[in-house]
mmCIF file of C-alpha atoms in Angstrom:
data_model
loop_
_atom_site.group_PDB
_atom_site.id
_atom_site.type_symbol
_atom_site.label_atom_id
_atom_site.label_comp_id
_atom_site.label_asym_id
_atom_site.label_seq_id
_atom_site.Cartn_x
_atom_site.Cartn_y
_atom_site.Cartn_z
ATOM 1 C CA UNK A 1 0.052 0.078 0.047
ATOM 2 C CA UNK A 2 1.254 3.480 -0.935
ATOM 3 C CA UNK A 3 1.835 5.479 2.175
ATOM 4 C CA UNK A 4 1.773 9.061 0.703
ATOM 5 C CA UNK A 5 0.216 9.202 -2.859
ATOM 6 C CA UNK A 6 -0.265 12.130 -5.161
ATOM 7 C CA UNK A 7 -2.336 12.552 -8.323
ATOM 8 C CA UNK A 8 -1.651 13.285 -11.204
ATOM 9 C CA UNK A 9 1.962 12.008 -11.459
ATOM 10 C CA UNK A 10 2.275 14.373 -14.600
ATOM 11 C CA UNK A 11 0.415 17.458 -15.496
ATOM 12 C CA UNK A 12 0.996 19.462 -18.730
ATOM 13 C CA UNK A 13 -1.083 22.612 -19.030
ATOM 14 C CA UNK A 14 -1.327 25.994 -20.700
ATOM 15 C CA UNK A 15 -0.254 29.177 -19.074
ATOM 16 C CA UNK A 16 -3.353 30.889 -17.353
ATOM 17 C CA UNK A 17 -5.140 27.756 -16.559
ATOM 18 C CA UNK A 18 -6.117 26.639 -13.146
ATOM 19 C CA UNK A 19 -5.211 23.241 -11.889
ATOM 20 C CA UNK A 20 -5.228 21.133 -8.576
ATOM 21 C CA UNK A 21 -2.965 18.401 -7.266
ATOM 22 C CA UNK A 22 -4.086 15.910 -4.701
ATOM 23 C CA UNK A 23 -2.385 14.247 -1.834
ATOM 24 C CA UNK A 24 -3.451 11.550 0.500
ATOM 25 C CA UNK A 25 -1.640 9.810 3.187
ATOM 26 C CA UNK A 26 -2.827 6.612 5.031
ATOM 27 C CA UNK A 27 -0.120 6.730 7.647
ATOM 28 C CA UNK A 28 -2.336 8.155 10.317
ATOM 29 C CA UNK A 29 -0.299 11.303 10.427
ATOM 30 C CA UNK A 30 -1.474 14.665 11.693
ATOM 31 C CA UNK A 31 0.868 17.031 9.677
ATOM 32 C CA UNK A 32 1.114 17.239 5.949
ATOM 33 C CA UNK A 33 3.299 19.391 3.723
ATOM 34 C CA UNK A 34 3.846 20.684 0.063
ATOM 35 C CA UNK A 35 7.369 21.156 -1.251
ATOM 36 C CA UNK A 36 8.466 22.525 -4.649
ATOM 37 C CA UNK A 37 11.569 21.098 -6.383
ATOM 38 C CA UNK A 38 12.757 23.537 -9.098
ATOM 39 C CA UNK A 39 14.656 22.426 -12.249
ATOM 40 C CA UNK A 40 18.100 22.575 -10.399
ATOM 41 C CA UNK A 41 16.697 20.068 -7.797
ATOM 42 C CA UNK A 42 16.402 22.606 -5.067
ATOM 43 C CA UNK A 43 13.573 21.730 -2.519
ATOM 44 C CA UNK A 44 11.723 24.350 -0.621
ATOM 45 C CA UNK A 45 8.782 24.001 1.693
ATOM 46 C CA UNK A 46 5.609 25.772 0.570
ATOM 47 C CA UNK A 47 3.016 24.996 3.211
ATOM 48 C CA UNK A 48 2.315 22.819 6.206
ATOM 49 C CA UNK A 49 -0.894 21.844 7.881
ATOM 50 C CA UNK A 50 -1.361 20.277 11.319
ATOM 51 C CA UNK A 51 -4.843 18.841 12.008
ATOM 52 C CA UNK A 52 -6.263 20.715 9.060
ATOM 53 C CA UNK A 53 -4.820 24.041 10.322
ATOM 54 C CA UNK A 54 -2.311 26.074 8.268
ATOM 55 C CA UNK A 55 0.952 26.243 10.289
ATOM 56 C CA UNK A 56 3.604 27.075 7.745
ATOM 57 C CA UNK A 57 3.092 29.409 4.945
ATOM 58 C CA UNK A 58 6.381 30.253 3.252
ATOM 59 C CA UNK A 59 6.564 33.138 0.781
ATOM 60 C CA UNK A 60 4.406 31.775 -1.947
ATOM 61 C CA UNK A 61 2.191 33.757 -4.454
ATOM 62 C CA UNK A 62 -1.432 33.700 -3.510
ATOM 63 C CA UNK A 63 -2.297 31.966 -6.721
ATOM 64 C CA UNK A 64 -1.482 28.903 -4.679
ATOM 65 C CA UNK A 65 -3.964 27.781 -2.229
ATOM 66 C CA UNK A 66 -3.775 24.666 -0.195
ATOM 67 C CA UNK A 67 -6.834 22.896 1.110
ATOM 68 C CA UNK A 68 -7.011 20.291 3.726
ATOM 69 C CA UNK A 69 -10.571 18.609 3.901
ATOM 70 C CA UNK A 70 -9.316 16.232 6.529
ATOM 71 C CA UNK A 71 -6.156 15.132 8.295
ATOM 72 C CA UNK A 72 -5.436 12.536 5.581
ATOM 73 C CA UNK A 73 -5.662 14.906 2.647
ATOM 74 C CA UNK A 74 -3.956 18.087 1.492
ATOM 75 C CA UNK A 75 -4.735 19.477 -1.932
ATOM 76 C CA UNK A 76 -2.976 22.196 -3.876
ATOM 77 C CA UNK A 77 -4.850 24.458 -6.192
ATOM 78 C CA UNK A 78 -2.943 26.753 -8.486
ATOM 79 C CA UNK A 79 -4.691 29.642 -10.318
ATOM 80 C CA UNK A 80 -3.456 31.388 -13.368
ATOM 81 C CA UNK A 81 -0.484 29.127 -13.950
ATOM 82 C CA UNK A 82 2.801 30.814 -15.111
ATOM 83 C CA UNK A 83 5.888 29.324 -16.813
ATOM 84 C CA UNK A 84 7.887 29.660 -13.575
ATOM 85 C CA UNK A 85 5.404 27.311 -11.893
ATOM 86 C CA UNK A 86 6.916 24.391 -13.834
ATOM 87 C CA UNK A 87 8.374 22.072 -11.303
ATOM 88 C CA UNK A 88 8.052 18.994 -9.270
ATOM 89 C CA UNK A 89 5.658 19.228 -6.224
ATOM 90 C CA UNK A 90 6.217 16.984 -3.389
ATOM 91 C CA UNK A 91 3.575 16.174 -0.715
ATOM 92 C CA UNK A 92 4.902 14.863 2.663
ATOM 93 C CA UNK A 93 3.452 13.893 5.947
ATOM 94 C CA UNK A 94 4.555 13.407 9.603
ATOM 95 C CA UNK A 95 3.386 12.776 13.022
ATOM 96 C CA UNK A 96 4.060 15.726 15.334
ATOM 97 C CA UNK A 97 4.118 13.390 18.143
ATOM 98 C CA UNK A 98 3.698 14.166 21.956
ATOM 99 C CA UNK A 99 4.905 17.596 22.975
ATOM 100 C CA UNK A 100 6.988 20.159 21.463
ATOM 101 C CA UNK A 101 10.195 18.342 21.559
ATOM 102 C CA UNK A 102 9.027 15.663 19.126
ATOM 103 C CA UNK A 103 10.101 15.965 15.567
ATOM 104 C CA UNK A 104 8.998 12.957 13.482
ATOM 105 C CA UNK A 105 10.392 11.800 10.137
ATOM 106 C CA UNK A 106 8.509 13.355 6.961
ATOM 107 C CA UNK A 107 7.390 10.762 4.413
ATOM 108 C CA UNK A 108 7.284 12.044 0.796
ATOM 109 C CA UNK A 109 5.034 11.130 -1.996
ATOM 110 C CA UNK A 110 6.304 10.300 -5.505
ATOM 111 C CA UNK A 111 5.886 13.868 -6.743
ATOM 112 C CA UNK A 112 3.822 15.643 -9.488
ATOM 113 C CA UNK A 113 5.740 16.761 -12.355
ATOM 114 C CA UNK A 114 3.943 20.114 -13.643
ATOM 115 C CA UNK A 115 4.912 21.526 -17.085
ATOM 116 C CA UNK A 116 3.336 24.833 -17.967
ATOM 117 C CA UNK A 117 3.532 25.673 -21.704
ATOM 118 C CA UNK B 1 17.448 30.072 11.228
ATOM 119 C CA UNK B 2 18.674 26.895 9.937
ATOM 120 C CA UNK B 3 20.499 25.923 6.747
ATOM 121 C CA UNK B 4 22.497 23.215 5.359
ATOM 122 C CA UNK B 5 25.607 23.297 2.916
ATOM 123 C CA UNK B 6 26.269 20.297 0.694
ATOM 124 C CA UNK B 7 29.773 20.424 -0.614
ATOM 125 C CA UNK B 8 29.980 19.159 -4.132
ATOM 126 C CA UNK B 9 26.854 18.948 -6.464
ATOM 127 C CA UNK B 10 28.403 15.921 -8.292
ATOM 128 C CA UNK B 11 30.335 13.167 -6.823
ATOM 129 C CA UNK B 12 31.729 10.257 -8.811
ATOM 130 C CA UNK B 13 33.097 7.117 -7.182
ATOM 131 C CA UNK B 14 34.127 3.783 -8.503
ATOM 132 C CA UNK B 15 32.066 0.723 -7.639
ATOM 133 C CA UNK B 16 33.284 -0.823 -4.295
ATOM 134 C CA UNK B 17 35.045 2.434 -3.203
ATOM 135 C CA UNK B 18 34.147 4.571 -0.248
ATOM 136 C CA UNK B 19 31.400 7.061 -0.571
ATOM 137 C CA UNK B 20 31.536 10.405 1.359
ATOM 138 C CA UNK B 21 28.839 13.077 0.907
ATOM 139 C CA UNK B 22 29.489 16.223 2.833
ATOM 140 C CA UNK B 23 26.961 18.154 4.598
ATOM 141 C CA UNK B 24 27.559 21.211 6.974
ATOM 142 C CA UNK B 25 24.733 22.760 8.889
ATOM 143 C CA UNK B 26 24.029 26.015 10.572
ATOM 144 C CA UNK B 27 21.576 26.231 13.223
ATOM 145 C CA UNK B 28 20.987 28.547 16.285
ATOM 146 C CA UNK B 29 19.391 26.030 18.286
ATOM 147 C CA UNK B 30 20.173 22.162 18.512
ATOM 148 C CA UNK B 31 19.158 20.516 15.254
ATOM 149 C CA UNK B 32 17.611 17.381 14.016
ATOM 150 C CA UNK B 33 19.366 16.260 10.761
ATOM 151 C CA UNK B 34 18.336 14.148 7.958
ATOM 152 C CA UNK B 35 19.715 12.614 4.797
ATOM 153 C CA UNK B 36 17.168 11.685 2.046
ATOM 154 C CA UNK B 37 17.697 9.919 -1.333
ATOM 155 C CA UNK B 38 15.992 10.608 -4.472
ATOM 156 C CA UNK B 39 16.236 8.057 -7.433
ATOM 157 C CA UNK B 40 15.518 9.084 -10.833
ATOM 158 C CA UNK B 41 12.002 10.425 -11.298
ATOM 159 C CA UNK B 42 10.909 9.248 -7.850
ATOM 160 C CA UNK B 43 10.048 10.739 -4.548
ATOM 161 C CA UNK B 44 12.352 11.259 -1.652
ATOM 162 C CA UNK B 45 13.170 8.310 0.703
ATOM 163 C CA UNK B 46 14.698 8.668 4.226
ATOM 164 C CA UNK B 47 18.109 7.196 4.532
ATOM 165 C CA UNK B 48 18.806 8.088 8.170
ATOM 166 C CA UNK B 49 18.250 10.780 10.876
ATOM 167 C CA UNK B 50 19.903 12.253 13.890
ATOM 168 C CA UNK B 51 17.698 13.226 16.687
ATOM 169 C CA UNK B 52 20.258 13.850 19.521
ATOM 170 C CA UNK B 53 20.581 10.225 20.618
ATOM 171 C CA UNK B 54 23.558 8.393 19.312
ATOM 172 C CA UNK B 55 25.957 10.596 17.267
ATOM 173 C CA UNK B 56 26.790 7.874 14.826
ATOM 174 C CA UNK B 57 23.648 7.041 12.907
ATOM 175 C CA UNK B 58 23.080 3.921 10.775
ATOM 176 C CA UNK B 59 20.627 3.973 7.973
ATOM 177 C CA UNK B 60 19.208 1.902 5.199
ATOM 178 C CA UNK B 61 21.367 0.359 2.425
ATOM 179 C CA UNK B 62 24.558 0.376 4.379
ATOM 180 C CA UNK B 63 24.857 4.244 4.881
ATOM 181 C CA UNK B 64 25.703 6.026 7.961
ATOM 182 C CA UNK B 65 26.400 9.516 9.156
ATOM 183 C CA UNK B 66 28.303 10.828 12.183
ATOM 184 C CA UNK B 67 26.918 14.184 13.882
ATOM 185 C CA UNK B 68 29.957 16.209 14.945
ATOM 186 C CA UNK B 69 28.997 19.404 16.720
ATOM 187 C CA UNK B 70 32.471 20.886 17.043
ATOM 188 C CA UNK B 71 32.770 20.796 13.143
ATOM 189 C CA UNK B 72 28.923 21.332 12.513
ATOM 190 C CA UNK B 73 28.954 18.494 9.977
ATOM 191 C CA UNK B 74 26.846 15.439 9.375
ATOM 192 C CA UNK B 75 28.538 13.676 6.537
ATOM 193 C CA UNK B 76 27.126 10.570 4.853
ATOM 194 C CA UNK B 77 29.343 7.624 4.223
ATOM 195 C CA UNK B 78 29.115 4.073 2.840
ATOM 196 C CA UNK B 79 32.084 1.631 2.846
ATOM 197 C CA UNK B 80 31.621 0.257 -0.487
ATOM 198 C CA UNK B 81 29.680 1.928 -3.302
ATOM 199 C CA UNK B 82 27.217 -0.255 -5.320
ATOM 200 C CA UNK B 83 25.713 0.681 -8.777
ATOM 201 C CA UNK B 84 22.216 0.917 -7.216
ATOM 202 C CA UNK B 85 23.500 3.879 -5.143
ATOM 203 C CA UNK B 86 23.485 6.237 -8.108
ATOM 204 C CA UNK B 87 20.983 8.822 -7.135
ATOM 205 C CA UNK B 88 20.605 12.369 -5.724
ATOM 206 C CA UNK B 89 21.216 12.864 -2.024
ATOM 207 C CA UNK B 90 19.824 15.550 0.183
ATOM 208 C CA UNK B 91 20.836 16.818 3.568
ATOM 209 C CA UNK B 92 18.116 18.475 5.606
ATOM 210 C CA UNK B 93 17.914 20.243 9.045
ATOM 211 C CA UNK B 94 15.180 21.220 11.398
ATOM 212 C CA UNK B 95 15.332 22.726 14.965
ATOM 213 C CA UNK B 96 14.415 20.087 17.630
ATOM 214 C CA UNK B 97 11.650 21.722 19.433
ATOM 215 C CA UNK B 98 8.786 20.755 16.946
ATOM 216 C CA UNK B 99 9.194 23.204 14.115
ATOM 217 C CA UNK B 100 7.885 21.139 11.257
ATOM 218 C CA UNK B 101 10.107 23.100 8.585
ATOM 219 C CA UNK B 102 12.675 21.043 6.867
ATOM 220 C CA UNK B 103 15.343 23.047 5.134
ATOM 221 C CA UNK B 104 17.112 21.307 2.489
ATOM 222 C CA UNK B 105 20.688 21.448 1.056
ATOM 223 C CA UNK B 106 20.931 21.930 -2.714
ATOM 224 C CA UNK B 107 21.749 18.126 -3.143
ATOM 225 C CA UNK B 108 24.695 16.114 -4.245
ATOM 226 C CA UNK B 109 24.343 13.755 -7.337
ATOM 227 C CA UNK B 110 26.292 10.484 -6.886
ATOM 228 C CA UNK B 111 27.516 8.695 -9.870
ATOM 229 C CA UNK B 112 28.859 5.210 -9.709
ATOM 230 C CA UNK B 113 31.709 4.215 -12.199
ATOM 231 C CA UNK B 114 31.633 0.550 -13.062
#
């Protein structure tokens, strides 16, 4: 069984379109994340949700809007796609654990390769 | 703030030779440190992690890393490289007080020479 899954795996679209990427985890984790990996393989966090609440929101254009309908899902909607949005988007999840001293491992999905033409 | 620096964006070693991938961190608080591996067209897989227990950490596939506070380093090693080790390797850091943000290095591409 896939622990963290993303759909679609590949997404090719035109500039200006709106698209969504879905993420689901079956690990029982309470925290989920979106990362962006650019063409130089640099990985940077975009958002993090804990128990459906937004806890990390890096400097990301407001065209990107995450939505967490429940703890097992974190979707990413992108409006008015631009060429620079072309990248691989990774979803991840972790369990925050007991107390503030816990930092659990983040498990990553297979990635969604977005190409904006 | 935390950051990691991976020295060498590309490393090539012969099959059977020692693998050494370098990672230095900067952190204003005690860190947790991670090594992830990314095989071509795949997601990231955790190799090993340091969470303030033993300074020598053993991971999967024969990899290990040693946390050296005096050198602010967390280098990844494997005694004998295998062709299947060819991949991109990422070092990452996070504060140890529950901040969920992982900060990644720029990655090191490991090539294995037959």
